[in-house]
CSV table of C-alpha atoms and ligand atoms in Angstrom, one decimal:
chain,number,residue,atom,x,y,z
A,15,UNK,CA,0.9,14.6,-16.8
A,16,UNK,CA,0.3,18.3,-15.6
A,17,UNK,CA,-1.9,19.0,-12.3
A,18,UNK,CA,-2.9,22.0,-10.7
A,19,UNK,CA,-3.6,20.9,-6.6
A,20,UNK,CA,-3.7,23.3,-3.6
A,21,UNK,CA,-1.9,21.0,-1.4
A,22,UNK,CA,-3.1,20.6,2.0
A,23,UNK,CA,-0.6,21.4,4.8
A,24,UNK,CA,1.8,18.6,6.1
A,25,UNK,CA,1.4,19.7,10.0
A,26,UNK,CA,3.8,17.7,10.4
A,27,UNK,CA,7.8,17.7,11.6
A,28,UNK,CA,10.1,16.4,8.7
A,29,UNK,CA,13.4,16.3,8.2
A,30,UNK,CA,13.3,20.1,7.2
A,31,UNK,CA,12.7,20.5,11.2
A,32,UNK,CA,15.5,18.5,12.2
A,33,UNK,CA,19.0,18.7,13.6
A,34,UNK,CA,20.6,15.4,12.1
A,35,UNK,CA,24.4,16.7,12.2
A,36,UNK,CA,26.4,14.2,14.9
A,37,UNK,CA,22.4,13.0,16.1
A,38,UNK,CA,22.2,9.6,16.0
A,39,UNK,CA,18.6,8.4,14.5
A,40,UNK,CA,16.2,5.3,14.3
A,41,UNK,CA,14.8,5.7,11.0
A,42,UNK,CA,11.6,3.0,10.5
A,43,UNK,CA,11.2,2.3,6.7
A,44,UNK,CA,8.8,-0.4,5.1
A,45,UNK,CA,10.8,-2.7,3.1
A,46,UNK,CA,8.3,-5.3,3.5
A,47,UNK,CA,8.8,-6.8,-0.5
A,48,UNK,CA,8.5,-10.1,-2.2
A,49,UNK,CA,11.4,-12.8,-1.5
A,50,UNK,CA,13.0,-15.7,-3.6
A,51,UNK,CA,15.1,-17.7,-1.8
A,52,UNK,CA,15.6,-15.4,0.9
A,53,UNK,CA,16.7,-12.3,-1.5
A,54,UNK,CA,14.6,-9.4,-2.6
A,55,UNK,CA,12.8,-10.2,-5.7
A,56,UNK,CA,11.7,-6.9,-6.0
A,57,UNK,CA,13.3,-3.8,-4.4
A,58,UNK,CA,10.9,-1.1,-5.4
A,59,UNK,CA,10.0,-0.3,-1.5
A,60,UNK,CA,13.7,-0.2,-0.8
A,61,UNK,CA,14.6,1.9,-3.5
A,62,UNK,CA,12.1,4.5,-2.5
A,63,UNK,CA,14.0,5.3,1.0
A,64,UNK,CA,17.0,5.3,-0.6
A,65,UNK,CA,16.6,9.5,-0.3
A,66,UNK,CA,15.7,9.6,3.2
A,67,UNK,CA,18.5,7.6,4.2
A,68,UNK,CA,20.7,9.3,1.9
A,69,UNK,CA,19.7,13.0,3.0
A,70,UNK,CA,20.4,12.0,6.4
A,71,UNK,CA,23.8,10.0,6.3
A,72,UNK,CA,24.8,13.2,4.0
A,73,UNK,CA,23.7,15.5,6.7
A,74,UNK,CA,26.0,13.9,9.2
A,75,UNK,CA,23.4,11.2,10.8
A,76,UNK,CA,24.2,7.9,12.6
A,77,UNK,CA,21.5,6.2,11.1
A,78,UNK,CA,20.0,3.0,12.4
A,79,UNK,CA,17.2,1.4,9.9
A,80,UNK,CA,14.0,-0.2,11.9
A,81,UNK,CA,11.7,-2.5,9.3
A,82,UNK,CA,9.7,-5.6,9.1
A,83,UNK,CA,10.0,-8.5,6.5
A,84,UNK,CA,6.9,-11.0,6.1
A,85,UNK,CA,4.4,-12.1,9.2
A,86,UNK,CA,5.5,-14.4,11.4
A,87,UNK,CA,5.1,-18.1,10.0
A,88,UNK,CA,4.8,-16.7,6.7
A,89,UNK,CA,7.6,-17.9,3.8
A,90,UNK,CA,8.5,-14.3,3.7
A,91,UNK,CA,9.4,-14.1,7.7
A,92,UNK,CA,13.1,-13.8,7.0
A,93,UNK,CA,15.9,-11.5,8.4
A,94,UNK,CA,17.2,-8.4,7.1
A,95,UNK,CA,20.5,-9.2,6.2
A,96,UNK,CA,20.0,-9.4,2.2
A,97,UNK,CA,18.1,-6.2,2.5
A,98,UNK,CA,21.2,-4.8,4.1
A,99,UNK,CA,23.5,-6.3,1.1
A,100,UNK,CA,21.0,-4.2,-1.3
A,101,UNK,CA,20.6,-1.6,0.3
A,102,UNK,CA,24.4,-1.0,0.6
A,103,UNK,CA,24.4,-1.2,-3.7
A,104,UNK,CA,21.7,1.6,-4.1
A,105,UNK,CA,23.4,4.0,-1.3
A,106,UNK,CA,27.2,3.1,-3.1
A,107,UNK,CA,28.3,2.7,0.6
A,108,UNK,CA,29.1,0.1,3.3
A,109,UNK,CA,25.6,-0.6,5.4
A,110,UNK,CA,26.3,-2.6,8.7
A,111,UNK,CA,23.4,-5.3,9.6
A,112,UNK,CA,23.2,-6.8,13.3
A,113,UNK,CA,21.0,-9.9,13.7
A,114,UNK,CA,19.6,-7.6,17.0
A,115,UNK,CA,17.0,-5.3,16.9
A,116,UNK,CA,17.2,-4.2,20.9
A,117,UNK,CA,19.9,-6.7,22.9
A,118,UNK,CA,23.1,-5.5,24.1
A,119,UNK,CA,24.3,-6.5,20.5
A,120,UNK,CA,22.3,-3.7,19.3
A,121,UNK,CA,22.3,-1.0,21.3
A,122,UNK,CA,26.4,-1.5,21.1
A,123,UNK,CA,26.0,-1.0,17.2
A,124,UNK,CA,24.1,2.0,17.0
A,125,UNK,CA,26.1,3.5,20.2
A,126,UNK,CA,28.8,3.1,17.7
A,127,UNK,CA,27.8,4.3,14.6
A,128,UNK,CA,30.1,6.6,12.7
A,129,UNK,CA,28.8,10.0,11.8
A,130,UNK,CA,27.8,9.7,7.9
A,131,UNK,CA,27.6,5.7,9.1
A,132,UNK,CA,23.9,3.1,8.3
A,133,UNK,CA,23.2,0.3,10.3
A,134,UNK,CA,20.2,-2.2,9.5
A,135,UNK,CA,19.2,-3.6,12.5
A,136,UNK,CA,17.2,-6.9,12.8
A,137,UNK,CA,13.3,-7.8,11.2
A,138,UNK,CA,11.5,-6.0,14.2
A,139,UNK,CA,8.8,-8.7,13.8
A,140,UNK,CA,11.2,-11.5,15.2
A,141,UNK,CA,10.5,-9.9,18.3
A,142,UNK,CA,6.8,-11.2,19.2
A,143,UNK,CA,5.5,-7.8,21.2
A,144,UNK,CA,6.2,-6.3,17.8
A,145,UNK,CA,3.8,-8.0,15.7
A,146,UNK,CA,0.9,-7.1,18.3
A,147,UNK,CA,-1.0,-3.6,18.0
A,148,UNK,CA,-0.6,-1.1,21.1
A,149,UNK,CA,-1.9,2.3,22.0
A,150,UNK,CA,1.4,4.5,21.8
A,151,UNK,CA,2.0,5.0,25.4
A,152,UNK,CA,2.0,1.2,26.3
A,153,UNK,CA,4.1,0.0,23.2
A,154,UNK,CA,6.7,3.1,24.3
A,155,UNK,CA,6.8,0.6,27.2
A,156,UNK,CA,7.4,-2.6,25.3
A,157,UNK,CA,11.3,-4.1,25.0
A,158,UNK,CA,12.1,-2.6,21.8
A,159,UNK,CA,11.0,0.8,22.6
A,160,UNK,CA,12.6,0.7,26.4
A,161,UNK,CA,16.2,-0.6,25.0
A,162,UNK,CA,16.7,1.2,22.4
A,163,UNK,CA,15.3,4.8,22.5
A,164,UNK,CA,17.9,5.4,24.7
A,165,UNK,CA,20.6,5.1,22.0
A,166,UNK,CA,18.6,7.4,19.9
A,167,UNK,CA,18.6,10.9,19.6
A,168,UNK,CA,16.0,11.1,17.1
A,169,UNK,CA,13.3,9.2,15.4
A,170,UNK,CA,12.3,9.6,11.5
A,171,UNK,CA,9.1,7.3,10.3
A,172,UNK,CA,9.5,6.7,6.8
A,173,UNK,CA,7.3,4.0,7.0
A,174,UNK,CA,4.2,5.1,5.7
A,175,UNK,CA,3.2,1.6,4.2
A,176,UNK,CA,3.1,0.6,7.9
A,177,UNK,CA,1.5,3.1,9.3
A,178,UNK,CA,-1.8,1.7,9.8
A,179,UNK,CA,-0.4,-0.7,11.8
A,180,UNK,CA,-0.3,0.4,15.8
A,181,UNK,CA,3.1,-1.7,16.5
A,182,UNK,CA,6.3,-0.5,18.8
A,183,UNK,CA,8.4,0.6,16.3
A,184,UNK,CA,5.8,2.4,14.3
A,185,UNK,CA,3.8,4.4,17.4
A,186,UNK,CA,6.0,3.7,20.1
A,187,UNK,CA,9.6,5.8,19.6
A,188,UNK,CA,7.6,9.0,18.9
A,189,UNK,CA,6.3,8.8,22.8
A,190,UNK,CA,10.1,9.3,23.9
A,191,UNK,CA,12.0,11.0,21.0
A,192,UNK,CA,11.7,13.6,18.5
A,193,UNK,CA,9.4,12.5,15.6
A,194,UNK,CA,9.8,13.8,12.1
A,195,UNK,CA,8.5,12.2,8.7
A,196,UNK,CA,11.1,11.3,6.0
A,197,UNK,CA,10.5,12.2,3.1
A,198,UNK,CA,8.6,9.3,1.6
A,199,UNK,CA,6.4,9.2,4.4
A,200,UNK,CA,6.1,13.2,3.5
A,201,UNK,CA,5.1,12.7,-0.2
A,202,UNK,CA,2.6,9.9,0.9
A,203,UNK,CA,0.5,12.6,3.0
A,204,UNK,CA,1.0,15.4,0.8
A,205,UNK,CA,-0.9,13.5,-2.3
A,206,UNK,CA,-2.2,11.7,-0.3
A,207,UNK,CA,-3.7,13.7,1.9
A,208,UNK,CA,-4.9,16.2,-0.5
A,209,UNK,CA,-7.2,14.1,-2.9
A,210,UNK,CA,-9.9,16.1,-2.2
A,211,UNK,CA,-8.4,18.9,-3.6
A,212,UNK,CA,-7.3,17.1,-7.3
A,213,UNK,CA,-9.3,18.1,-10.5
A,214,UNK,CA,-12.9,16.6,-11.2
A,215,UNK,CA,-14.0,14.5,-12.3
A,216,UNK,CA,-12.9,12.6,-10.1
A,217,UNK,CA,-12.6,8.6,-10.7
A,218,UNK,CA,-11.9,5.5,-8.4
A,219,UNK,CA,-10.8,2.1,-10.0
A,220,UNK,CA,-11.1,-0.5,-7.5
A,221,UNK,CA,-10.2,-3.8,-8.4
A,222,UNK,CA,-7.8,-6.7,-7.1
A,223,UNK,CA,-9.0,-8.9,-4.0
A,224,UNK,CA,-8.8,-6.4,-1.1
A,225,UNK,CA,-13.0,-6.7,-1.0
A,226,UNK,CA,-13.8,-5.3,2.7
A,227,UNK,CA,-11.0,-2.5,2.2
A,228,UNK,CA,-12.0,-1.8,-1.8
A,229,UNK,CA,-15.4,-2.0,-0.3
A,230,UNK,CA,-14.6,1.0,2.5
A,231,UNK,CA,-13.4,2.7,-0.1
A,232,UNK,CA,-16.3,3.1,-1.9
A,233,UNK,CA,-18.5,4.0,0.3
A,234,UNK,CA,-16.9,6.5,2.0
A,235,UNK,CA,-16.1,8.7,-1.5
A,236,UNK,CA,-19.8,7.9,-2.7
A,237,UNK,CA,-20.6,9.1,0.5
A,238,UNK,CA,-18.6,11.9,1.3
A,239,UNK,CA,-18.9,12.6,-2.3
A,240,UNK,CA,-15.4,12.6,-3.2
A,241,UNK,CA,-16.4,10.6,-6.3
A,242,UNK,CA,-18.0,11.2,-9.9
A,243,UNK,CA,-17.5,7.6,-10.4
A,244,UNK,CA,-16.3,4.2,-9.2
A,245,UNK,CA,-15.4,1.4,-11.5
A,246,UNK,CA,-15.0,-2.0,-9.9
A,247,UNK,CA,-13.1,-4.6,-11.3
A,248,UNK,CA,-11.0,-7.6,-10.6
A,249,UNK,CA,-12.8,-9.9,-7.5
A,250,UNK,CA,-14.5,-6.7,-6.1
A,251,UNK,CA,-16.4,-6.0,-9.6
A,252,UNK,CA,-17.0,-9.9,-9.1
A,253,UNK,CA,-18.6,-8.7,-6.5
A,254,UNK,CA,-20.7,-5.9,-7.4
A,255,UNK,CA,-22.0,-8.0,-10.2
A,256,UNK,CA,-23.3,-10.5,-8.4
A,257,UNK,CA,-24.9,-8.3,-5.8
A,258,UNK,CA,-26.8,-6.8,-9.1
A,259,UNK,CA,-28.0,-10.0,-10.1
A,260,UNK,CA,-25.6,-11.4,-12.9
A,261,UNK,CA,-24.9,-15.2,-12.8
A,262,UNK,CA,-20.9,-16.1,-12.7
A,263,UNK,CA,-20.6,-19.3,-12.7
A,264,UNK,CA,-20.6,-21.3,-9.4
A,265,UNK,CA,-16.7,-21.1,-9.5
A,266,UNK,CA,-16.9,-17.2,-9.4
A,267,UNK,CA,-19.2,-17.5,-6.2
A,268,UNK,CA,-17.4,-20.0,-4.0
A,269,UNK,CA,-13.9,-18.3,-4.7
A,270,UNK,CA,-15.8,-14.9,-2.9
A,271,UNK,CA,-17.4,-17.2,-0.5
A,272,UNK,CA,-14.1,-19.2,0.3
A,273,UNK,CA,-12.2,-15.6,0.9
A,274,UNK,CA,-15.3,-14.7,3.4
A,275,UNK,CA,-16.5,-12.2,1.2
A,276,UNK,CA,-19.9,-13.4,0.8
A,277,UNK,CA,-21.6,-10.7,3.4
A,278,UNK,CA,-19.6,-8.5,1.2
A,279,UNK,CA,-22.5,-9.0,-1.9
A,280,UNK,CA,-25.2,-6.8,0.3
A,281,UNK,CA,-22.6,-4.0,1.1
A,282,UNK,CA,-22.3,-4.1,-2.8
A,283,UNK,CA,-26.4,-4.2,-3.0
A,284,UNK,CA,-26.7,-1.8,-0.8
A,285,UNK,CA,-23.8,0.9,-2.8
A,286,UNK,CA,-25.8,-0.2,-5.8
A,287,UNK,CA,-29.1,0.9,-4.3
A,288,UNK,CA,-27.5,4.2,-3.3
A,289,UNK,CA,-25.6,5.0,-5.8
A,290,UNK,CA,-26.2,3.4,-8.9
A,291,UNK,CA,-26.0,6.6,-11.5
A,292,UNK,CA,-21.9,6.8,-10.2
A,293,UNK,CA,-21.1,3.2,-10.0
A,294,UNK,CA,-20.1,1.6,-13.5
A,295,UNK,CA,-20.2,-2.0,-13.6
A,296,UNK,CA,-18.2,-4.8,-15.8
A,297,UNK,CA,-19.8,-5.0,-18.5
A,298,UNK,CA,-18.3,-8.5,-19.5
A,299,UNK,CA,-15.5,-10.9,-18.0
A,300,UNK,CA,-13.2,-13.5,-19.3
A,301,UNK,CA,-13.1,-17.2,-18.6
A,302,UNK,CA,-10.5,-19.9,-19.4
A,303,UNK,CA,-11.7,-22.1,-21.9
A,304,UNK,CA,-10.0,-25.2,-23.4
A,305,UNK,CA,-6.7,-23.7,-22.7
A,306,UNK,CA,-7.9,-19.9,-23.7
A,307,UNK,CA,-9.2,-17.0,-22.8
A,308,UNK,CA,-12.9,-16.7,-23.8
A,309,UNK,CA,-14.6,-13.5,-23.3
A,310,UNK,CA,-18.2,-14.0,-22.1
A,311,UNK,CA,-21.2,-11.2,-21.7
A,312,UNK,CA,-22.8,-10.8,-19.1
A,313,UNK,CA,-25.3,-13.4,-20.0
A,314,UNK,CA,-24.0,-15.8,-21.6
A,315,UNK,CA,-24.0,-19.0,-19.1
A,316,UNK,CA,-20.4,-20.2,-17.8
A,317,UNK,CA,-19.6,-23.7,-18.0
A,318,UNK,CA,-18.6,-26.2,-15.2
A,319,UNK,CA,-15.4,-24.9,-13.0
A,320,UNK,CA,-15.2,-21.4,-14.9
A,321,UNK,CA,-14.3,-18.4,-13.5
A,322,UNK,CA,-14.8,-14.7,-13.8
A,323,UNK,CA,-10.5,-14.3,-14.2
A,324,UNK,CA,-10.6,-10.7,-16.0
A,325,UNK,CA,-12.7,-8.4,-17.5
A,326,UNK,CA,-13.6,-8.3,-21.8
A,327,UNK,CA,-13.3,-5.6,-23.8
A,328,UNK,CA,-16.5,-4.3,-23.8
A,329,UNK,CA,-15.8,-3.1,-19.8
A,330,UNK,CA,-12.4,-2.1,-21.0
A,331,UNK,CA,-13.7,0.6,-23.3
A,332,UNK,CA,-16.5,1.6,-21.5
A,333,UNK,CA,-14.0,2.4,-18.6
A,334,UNK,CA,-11.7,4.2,-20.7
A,335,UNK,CA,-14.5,6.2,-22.0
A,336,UNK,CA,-15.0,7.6,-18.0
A,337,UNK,CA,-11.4,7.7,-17.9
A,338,UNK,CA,-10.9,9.6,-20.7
A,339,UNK,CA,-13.3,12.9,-18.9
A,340,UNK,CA,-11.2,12.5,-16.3
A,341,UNK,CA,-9.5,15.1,-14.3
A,342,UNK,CA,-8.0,12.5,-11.6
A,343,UNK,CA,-8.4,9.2,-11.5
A,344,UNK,CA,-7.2,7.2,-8.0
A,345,UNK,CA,-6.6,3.4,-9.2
A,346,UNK,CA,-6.4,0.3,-6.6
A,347,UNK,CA,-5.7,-3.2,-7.6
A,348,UNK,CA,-6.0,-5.2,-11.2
A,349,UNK,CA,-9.4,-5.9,-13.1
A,350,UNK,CA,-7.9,-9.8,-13.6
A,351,UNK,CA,-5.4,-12.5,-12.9
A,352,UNK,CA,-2.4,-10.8,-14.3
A,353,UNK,CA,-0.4,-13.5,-13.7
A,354,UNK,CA,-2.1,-15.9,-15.7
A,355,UNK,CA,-1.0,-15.9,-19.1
A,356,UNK,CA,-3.8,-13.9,-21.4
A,357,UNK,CA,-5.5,-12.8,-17.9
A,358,UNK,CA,-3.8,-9.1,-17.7
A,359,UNK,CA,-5.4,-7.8,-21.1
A,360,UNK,CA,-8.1,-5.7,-19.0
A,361,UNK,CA,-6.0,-4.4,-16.7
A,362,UNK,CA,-3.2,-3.5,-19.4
A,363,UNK,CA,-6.1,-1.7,-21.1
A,364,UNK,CA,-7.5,0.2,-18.0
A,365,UNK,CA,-4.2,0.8,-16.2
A,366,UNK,CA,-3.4,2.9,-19.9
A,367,UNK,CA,-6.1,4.7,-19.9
A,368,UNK,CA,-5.8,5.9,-16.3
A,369,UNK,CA,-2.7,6.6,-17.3
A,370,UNK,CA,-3.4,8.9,-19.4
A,371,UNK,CA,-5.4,10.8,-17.5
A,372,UNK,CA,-4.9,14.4,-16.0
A,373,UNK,CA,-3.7,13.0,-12.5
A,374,UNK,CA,-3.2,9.7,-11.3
A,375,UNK,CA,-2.6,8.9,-8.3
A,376,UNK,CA,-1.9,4.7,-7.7
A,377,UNK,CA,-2.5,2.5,-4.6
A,378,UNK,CA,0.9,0.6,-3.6
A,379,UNK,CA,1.5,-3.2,-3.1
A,380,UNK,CA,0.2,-5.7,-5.8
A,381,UNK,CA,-1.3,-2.5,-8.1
A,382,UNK,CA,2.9,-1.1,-8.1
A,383,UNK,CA,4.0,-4.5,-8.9
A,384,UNK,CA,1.0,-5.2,-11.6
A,385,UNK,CA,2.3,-1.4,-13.2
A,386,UNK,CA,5.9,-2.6,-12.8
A,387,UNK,CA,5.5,-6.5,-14.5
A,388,UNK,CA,3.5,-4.8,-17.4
A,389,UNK,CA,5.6,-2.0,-18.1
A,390,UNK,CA,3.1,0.8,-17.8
A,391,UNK,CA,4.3,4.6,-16.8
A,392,UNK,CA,3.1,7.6,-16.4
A,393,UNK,CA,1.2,7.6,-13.3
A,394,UNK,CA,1.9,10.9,-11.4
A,395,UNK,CA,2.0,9.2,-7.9
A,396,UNK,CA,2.5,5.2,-7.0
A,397,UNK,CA,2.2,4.8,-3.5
A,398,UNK,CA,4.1,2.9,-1.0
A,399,UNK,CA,1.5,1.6,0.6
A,400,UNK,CA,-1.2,-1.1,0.2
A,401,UNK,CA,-3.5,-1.3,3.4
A,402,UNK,CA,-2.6,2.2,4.9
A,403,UNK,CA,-3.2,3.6,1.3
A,404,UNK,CA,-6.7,2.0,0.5
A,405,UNK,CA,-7.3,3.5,4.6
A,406,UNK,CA,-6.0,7.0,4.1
A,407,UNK,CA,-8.3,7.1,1.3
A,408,UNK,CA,-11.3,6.4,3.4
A,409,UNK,CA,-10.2,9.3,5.3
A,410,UNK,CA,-9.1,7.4,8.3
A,411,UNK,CA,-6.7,8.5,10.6
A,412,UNK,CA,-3.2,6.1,10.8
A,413,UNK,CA,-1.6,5.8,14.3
A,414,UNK,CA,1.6,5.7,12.5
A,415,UNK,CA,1.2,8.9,11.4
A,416,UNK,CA,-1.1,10.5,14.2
A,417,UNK,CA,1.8,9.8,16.4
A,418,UNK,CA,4.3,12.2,14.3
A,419,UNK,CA,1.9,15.4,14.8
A,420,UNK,CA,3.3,17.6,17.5
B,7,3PG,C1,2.4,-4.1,3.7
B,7,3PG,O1,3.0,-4.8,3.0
B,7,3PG,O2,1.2,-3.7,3.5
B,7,3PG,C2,3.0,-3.5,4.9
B,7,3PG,O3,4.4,-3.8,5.0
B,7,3PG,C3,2.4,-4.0,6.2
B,7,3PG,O4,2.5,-5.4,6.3
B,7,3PG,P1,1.5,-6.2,7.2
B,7,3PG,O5,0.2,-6.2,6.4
B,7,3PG,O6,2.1,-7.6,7.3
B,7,3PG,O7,1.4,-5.5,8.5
C-alpha cells in the first residue's frame, strides 16, 4: 500500500533522546492479551515490544518491564510469569521475572540487573492503588512510584494501549524520572496522531460492540470534519439502524438494551439528523436460522429470538464500493459475530476491501485479533491499542502520553 503523509511532529522524548548505556530503566509495556490456562494465547502485544526492549538491552540498558494482565477479579487477572517465559523466546535471551513489582524483593532485582540484563517484574494491577486513576503528581506519590523510582534511572512508556488509563505506572514515573516513548508508543502517535493529514477521502468503519466509544468517534470526525464517510456495522450499525427506524427483531433490541446502550439510539438519531449524506447505513443483516445463516433485508420481519449477528451482502458491496474511492480508510471493530461459525462473512468481505485501500490504518484489540483469526494482510498500520486508540481518534488528549511531553 503506498501513502504520501506529512507526518505531524512527535514533540516528544524517545529513545533517540536517551542515554541507555549502564542506565538502568523501567520500561511500561502493554501486554494485556488473551490467556488459556494461564499462558498467552495470543502474543501479538508482546511481540510488538520486542524492539523496544531489544534496542535497549542492545544499547547497554538494565531493563525492568512494568505491565498489567487482566482487571482485578477478572479470569485473565494472572501474574506475569508466563509472559516472562515468552518473552525470553522472542528476545533469544534469559528474561528474569520476580513475583514483586515494588517490595524489597524488587527493588533488589532491578538494583541488580546486569547491563544488557531484562527483568519482568510483577502484574502492577495486583497492587490495588494501581488499578485506580490519579492525577500524575498524586500517583508519583502512590507505593509503586515511591519504591521504585529510586532504582531507576530512566523511564520509557511503551505502553500506548494503556495510555488512556491515569494509573501509577503509566502517569506516575514520568513526575520523578526522565520520560521517553519507545518506539511502539512512537509509531502509535506518529500515525496516529497524523490522521488528519492521510489522503481523502477519508473513511471510518465502525463496528464491533464498543457503542459509546464507536459512537465518540463519529461524532467528533462528522464534526470536526475529518470524515467523507462513516460506515457502521457490527452492534453499533445495530444501532444506527434502529435509531432510523428499521425493525430488528426484539432480540437485536434487548441485546443493545442489556449492554446499556439504549440512550445510545438518540445519539445515533441525532448523527443521523446531522449528517445523514456521510453516514452509510447496513443495508441488510444476517440472522441464524434453523442452524444457518439467513440473510434478511431490511424489511423482512425477524422471527422469534433472532438476531442482527452480521451484515448481508448487499451492505458488503455497497461498503466496498465507498471503500473502493478511498484514499484512507481508519477501520474499528467487526460488522458481525466472527466467532460464530458463518457469522464473519461481512467482516471478511469489508476488512478486504479496506484493505485494499490506499492507507489503512486499524484499531487494536478485538479488530487485530478479528484480522489475525481470518488471515487478512495488508493493512498499513494495526494499532496496539483498543480504548486509547478509538480516544486518540476523537482527538482526546491521553494522560499517558501527555505525561511524556517535556
Ligand atoms: C486494553 O486491553 O485495552 C489495555 O490493556 C487496557 O486495559 P484495561 O481496559 O483493563 O485498562
Amino acid at each position: 500500500m503506498s501513502r504520501g503523509l506529512s507526518r505531524r511532529h512527535m514533540e516528544v522524548p524517545t529513545l533517540d533522546d536517551l542515554a541507555v548505556d549502564g542506565a538502568t530503566v523501567g520500561v511500561r509495556v502493554d501486554v494485556n492479551s488473551p490467556l488459556a490456562d494461564g499462558r498467552l494465547a495470543d502474543d501479538a502485544r508482546l511481540r510488538a515490544h520486542v524492539d523496544t526492549l531489544q534496542e535497549l538491552a542492545d544499547r547497554g540498558g538494565r531493563v525492568a518491564v512494568l505491565a498489567h494482565q487482566g482487571r482485578p477479579g477478572g479470569d485473565q487477572f494472572e501474574p506475569l510469569a508466563s509472559h516472562a517465559d515468552r518473552l525470553a523466546e522472542l528476545l533469544d535471551a534469559p528474561v528474569d521475572y520476580v513475583d514483586a513489582t515494588f517490595s524489597s524483593a524488587a527493588r533488589e532485582a532491578v538494583g541488580t540487573l546486569d547491563r544488557g540484563a531484562v527483568l519482568v517484574l510483577e502484574n502492577t494491577r495486583f497492587y490495588s492503588e494501581e488499578y485506580m486513576e490519579f492525577e500524575p503528581a498524586v500517583a508519583a506519590e502512590t507505593h509503586l512510584v515511591e519504591g521504585l523510582a529510586p532504582e531507576l534511572d530512566a523511564y520509557v512508556s511503551d505502553a500506548f494501549a494503556a495510555a488512556h488509563r491515569s494509573q501509577p505506572s503509566i502517569v506516575g514515573f514520568p513526575h520523578r524520572l526522565s520520560a521517553h516513548a519507545g518506539r511502539v508508543m512512537e509509531r502509535e502517535l506518529d500515525v496516529l496522531g497524523s490522521v488528519e493529514d492521510t489522503p481523502r477521502p477519508r473513511v471510518y468503519v465502525l463496528g464491533g460492540a464498543k457503542v459509546p466509544d464507536s459512537l465518540d468517534v463519529a461524532e467528533s470526525v462528522l464534526q470536526r470534519d475529518l470524515a467523507d464517510a462513516v460506515l457502521p456495522c457490527g452492534v453499533v450499525g445495530n444501532v444506527f439502524l434502529i435509531a432510523d427506524g428499521v425493525d430488528l427483531g426484539d432480540a437485536t433490541a434487548e441485546f443493545i438494551y442489556e449492554e446499556g446502550y439504549w440512550d445510545e439510539i438518540d445519539r445515533a438519531r441525532g448523527l443521523l439528523d446531522a449528517y445523514d449524506e456521510r453516514l452509510h447505513l447496513p443495508r441488510d443483516v444476517a440472522v441464524e436460522r434453523d442452524s444457518e445463516r439467513t440473510e434478511l433485508s431490511l424489511v423482512l420481519p425477524f422471527e422469534e429470538g433472532e438476531a442482527a449477528i452480521d451484515v448481508g451482502a448487499g451492505t458488503v458491496d455497497h461498503f466496498a464500493s465507498v471503500l473502493a474511492e478511498a484514499g484512507t480508510v481508519v477501520l474499528n471493530g467487526p460488522a458481525g459475530v466472527v466467532e460464530r461459525e458463518g457469522f464473519a462473512v461481512g467482516t471478511r468481505g469489508i476488512y478486504e476491501a479496506a484493505a485494499a485501500a490506499n492507507y489503512s490504518i486499524v484499531g487494536g484489540g478485538d479488530t487485530a485479533a478479528a484480522l489475525r483469526d481470518l488471515g487478512i494482510e495488508g493493512f498499513d498500520h494495526v494499532s496496539t491499542g483498543g480504548g486509547a486508540c478509538l480516544r486518540m481518534l476523537t482527538g482526546e488528549s491521553l494522560p499517558g502520553v501527555e505525561v511524556l511531553r517535556p
